[in-house]
XYZ file of C-alpha atoms in Angstrom:
279
model
C 100.349 139.056 -44.094
C 97.926 141.288 -46.002
C 96.545 140.674 -49.490
C 94.168 143.226 -51.083
C 93.501 144.789 -47.700
C 92.681 141.467 -46.025
C 94.800 139.955 -43.290
C 95.722 136.317 -43.816
C 97.072 134.402 -40.848
C 99.725 131.709 -40.962
C 97.055 129.164 -40.021
C 94.997 130.072 -43.088
C 98.036 129.725 -45.328
C 98.757 126.275 -43.903
C 95.118 125.241 -44.410
C 95.156 126.336 -48.049
C 98.464 124.551 -48.653
C 97.041 121.347 -47.170
C 93.906 121.685 -49.320
C 96.010 122.200 -52.445
C 98.135 119.170 -51.550
C 95.050 117.015 -51.000
C 93.603 118.210 -54.295
C 96.778 117.221 -56.142
C 96.935 113.832 -54.421
C 93.257 112.983 -55.035
C 92.613 114.600 -58.416
C 96.120 114.376 -59.900
C 95.966 110.664 -60.851
C 92.582 111.148 -62.517
C 93.862 114.121 -64.540
C 96.950 112.144 -65.579
C 94.837 109.144 -66.644
C 92.582 111.417 -68.687
C 95.584 113.057 -70.339
C 97.169 109.697 -71.070
C 93.990 108.298 -72.582
C 93.770 111.228 -75.022
C 97.373 111.083 -76.206
C 97.905 109.933 -79.754
C 100.774 108.078 -81.466
C 102.701 111.356 -81.780
C 102.842 111.819 -77.999
C 105.678 110.464 -75.910
C 104.031 108.967 -72.821
C 107.438 108.458 -71.220
C 108.636 112.035 -71.725
C 110.723 113.652 -68.982
C 109.417 115.929 -67.669
C 105.889 114.647 -68.376
C 103.291 116.923 -69.902
C 99.540 116.992 -69.329
C 98.134 118.528 -72.519
C 98.375 116.026 -75.429
C 100.164 117.237 -78.549
C 98.103 114.989 -80.841
C 94.813 114.449 -78.969
C 92.610 111.595 -80.152
C 89.649 109.468 -79.070
C 90.951 106.430 -80.914
C 92.123 104.863 -77.656
C 88.532 104.670 -76.399
C 87.408 103.167 -79.695
C 90.150 100.542 -79.453
C 88.962 99.607 -75.952
C 85.514 98.704 -77.302
C 87.129 96.869 -80.225
C 89.373 94.664 -78.116
C 87.109 94.052 -75.127
C 83.343 93.267 -75.005
C 82.734 96.218 -72.689
C 78.930 96.009 -72.773
C 78.913 92.330 -71.746
C 81.396 92.834 -68.920
C 79.519 95.913 -67.796
C 76.303 93.905 -67.622
C 78.039 91.290 -65.462
C 79.315 94.003 -63.124
C 75.851 95.537 -62.977
C 74.315 92.197 -61.959
C 76.903 91.749 -59.196
C 76.429 95.354 -58.053
C 72.627 95.009 -57.902
C 72.914 91.836 -55.792
C 75.377 93.576 -53.487
C 73.203 96.688 -53.162
C 70.058 94.697 -52.376
C 71.862 92.462 -49.895
C 73.592 95.278 -48.052
C 70.521 97.481 -47.811
C 68.193 94.702 -46.631
C 70.560 92.786 -44.347
C 72.369 95.834 -42.938
C 69.075 97.550 -42.184
C 67.679 94.532 -40.358
C 70.930 93.907 -38.474
C 71.257 97.595 -37.622
C 67.748 97.678 -36.196
C 68.383 94.572 -34.087
C 71.665 95.941 -32.752
C 70.604 99.540 -32.365
C 67.003 99.336 -31.131
C 66.281 95.934 -29.629
C 67.430 94.658 -26.269
C 68.422 91.006 -26.198
C 70.970 88.816 -24.474
C 74.361 88.740 -26.164
C 73.785 91.868 -28.232
C 77.068 93.441 -27.105
C 79.033 90.292 -27.942
C 77.494 90.026 -31.415
C 78.189 93.695 -32.075
C 81.808 93.234 -30.958
C 82.187 90.273 -33.323
C 80.838 92.317 -36.220
C 83.232 95.136 -35.450
C 86.101 92.696 -35.027
C 85.681 91.515 -38.599
C 86.528 95.038 -39.779
C 90.162 94.619 -38.733
C 90.598 91.270 -40.493
C 92.215 91.780 -43.919
C 90.464 90.293 -46.911
C 93.503 88.150 -47.692
C 93.119 86.456 -44.315
C 89.699 85.003 -45.106
C 89.885 84.707 -48.875
C 90.912 81.038 -48.845
C 88.045 80.072 -46.552
C 85.628 82.119 -48.666
C 86.789 80.320 -51.796
C 86.397 76.900 -50.161
C 82.878 77.781 -49.001
C 81.871 79.027 -52.448
C 83.395 75.947 -54.084
C 81.629 73.662 -51.612
C 78.307 75.301 -52.476
C 78.919 74.685 -56.176
C 78.860 78.385 -57.001
C 82.410 78.730 -58.275
C 82.748 80.557 -61.590
C 79.345 82.242 -61.293
C 78.350 85.842 -60.755
C 76.669 84.826 -57.509
C 80.041 83.719 -56.159
C 81.423 87.195 -56.912
C 78.614 88.966 -55.058
C 78.239 86.570 -52.127
C 81.183 87.693 -49.897
C 80.096 91.335 -50.203
C 76.415 90.665 -49.589
C 76.684 92.465 -46.253
C 79.647 94.229 -44.638
C 80.451 95.181 -41.050
C 80.916 98.828 -42.012
C 77.403 99.078 -43.403
C 75.994 97.342 -40.321
C 77.796 99.923 -38.181
C 76.324 102.762 -40.247
C 72.796 101.419 -39.907
C 73.223 100.673 -36.193
C 74.273 104.262 -35.498
C 71.456 105.566 -37.674
C 68.821 103.598 -35.731
C 70.355 104.653 -32.408
C 69.864 108.317 -33.364
C 66.067 107.889 -33.660
C 64.248 109.145 -30.538
C 62.769 106.305 -28.504
C 59.582 108.320 -28.059
C 58.566 107.531 -31.640
C 58.533 103.790 -31.045
C 56.995 104.150 -27.600
C 54.103 106.115 -29.082
C 53.633 103.425 -31.734
C 53.664 100.727 -29.043
C 50.934 102.581 -27.175
C 48.888 102.507 -30.375
C 49.353 98.741 -30.566
C 52.067 98.506 -33.232
C 54.042 95.269 -33.189
C 57.767 94.874 -33.848
C 57.575 94.657 -37.638
C 55.158 97.574 -37.873
C 57.503 99.727 -35.809
C 60.396 98.636 -37.994
C 58.793 99.311 -41.373
C 56.522 102.269 -40.566
C 58.440 104.148 -37.882
C 62.160 103.428 -38.066
C 62.939 102.627 -41.702
C 61.535 105.947 -43.046
C 63.845 107.766 -40.603
C 67.019 106.145 -41.990
C 66.409 106.275 -45.735
C 69.325 108.667 -46.151
C 71.735 106.252 -44.493
C 70.323 103.393 -46.560
C 71.265 105.405 -49.645
C 74.796 105.808 -48.297
C 74.977 102.043 -47.755
C 73.754 101.442 -51.299
C 76.398 103.752 -52.775
C 79.162 102.122 -50.748
C 77.953 98.687 -51.838
C 77.831 99.702 -55.509
C 81.312 101.209 -55.529
C 82.787 98.261 -53.629
C 81.214 95.667 -55.920
C 82.014 97.579 -59.107
C 85.686 98.175 -58.259
C 86.431 94.709 -56.854
C 89.203 92.991 -58.774
C 91.011 90.470 -56.568
C 88.043 88.312 -55.549
C 86.567 87.985 -59.091
C 90.071 87.114 -60.299
C 90.135 84.174 -57.867
C 86.628 82.820 -58.261
C 85.994 83.449 -61.986
C 87.810 81.482 -64.689
C 85.324 81.703 -67.553
C 85.816 84.904 -69.564
C 82.096 84.967 -70.268
C 81.525 85.734 -66.558
C 84.224 88.386 -66.233
C 83.256 91.618 -64.515
C 84.287 94.922 -66.071
C 87.373 95.462 -63.905
C 88.526 91.919 -64.588
C 87.792 92.176 -68.289
C 89.731 95.414 -68.610
C 92.804 93.515 -67.467
C 92.808 91.910 -70.920
C 94.034 95.224 -72.309
C 97.380 94.484 -70.693
C 99.328 92.222 -73.020
C 101.767 89.510 -71.998
C 104.829 91.066 -73.603
C 103.782 94.622 -74.423
C 101.201 97.040 -73.054
C 99.897 100.335 -74.377
C 99.487 102.730 -71.414
C 97.130 104.889 -73.488
C 94.777 101.963 -73.981
C 94.949 100.939 -70.327
C 94.189 104.511 -69.222
C 91.216 104.687 -71.575
C 89.913 101.366 -70.227
C 90.265 102.559 -66.638
C 88.230 105.677 -67.394
C 85.572 103.671 -69.219
C 85.128 101.495 -66.121
C 84.938 104.644 -63.987
C 82.115 106.282 -65.955
C 79.253 104.184 -64.421
C 80.439 105.061 -60.898
C 80.434 108.766 -61.739
C 76.945 108.524 -63.248
C 75.640 106.535 -60.273
C 77.064 108.994 -57.762
C 75.773 112.033 -59.684
C 72.273 110.544 -59.620
C 72.313 109.892 -55.866
C 74.735 112.480 -54.522
C 72.052 114.617 -52.891
C 70.717 111.573 -51.041
C 74.285 110.644 -50.115
C 75.070 113.961 -48.453
C 71.606 114.082 -46.922
C 72.284 110.692 -45.359
C 75.584 111.882 -43.954
C 73.948 114.976 -42.498
C 71.228 112.829 -40.923
C 73.836 111.363 -38.600
C 74.480 108.014 -40.233
C 78.205 108.373 -39.636
C 78.008 109.590 -36.057
C 79.413 107.261 -33.450
């Protein structure tokens, strides 16, 4: 096949079709939510076939979200949970990754296998035990109880372990010759080499904590401690729901994630290029 003097193979056509399909699958729901949130009373949200461009566009749906839900308060709660999760994952994953990736000690392989084994256990399988532990500690219905289960994850430990393994051993050996102890090698030699991966871990922790809905729904009963995703559920009425309002609320809760990622995207891709995801 030739287009404008250029030969296009069947493989290229298949690649472009797959890319277009992936674009529709990934971006399509976001575009539909945005369209739905901008539709006014004169738009039929149940029209067949559906249409993307609103006939009576309005921002009133976003205003109604802030009228019906204390967005700022819920957003602050989510921010507190996210900050705890970010700090916990960066600190604990970095220390665990260094121990598993750089140090030699008895039982290291078994501990690493246990960590990796937890990745295949669904959240629903341990949620009851998590709730009982949190309740036994007297932390139920607090923001700490929301952040505690996600304080460190096996995936982030795996990322940091692989990142530390990619550091040449010669760097630490040279530091040992100069008399550096374990903590000095950790803070001055190894940690600066994995800052990119630490950023990736922080972004993953933020997105996971911000988007979590099921666990806060179980452990939080006081509306004053609702996170943003949980609070936005109040937009759905018992007998009737406005899909325009729900779409606007979903996009409002998405805005902080977009801002956070835009601020740290260069560090994110730099961390991926540094080999943090290499096995």
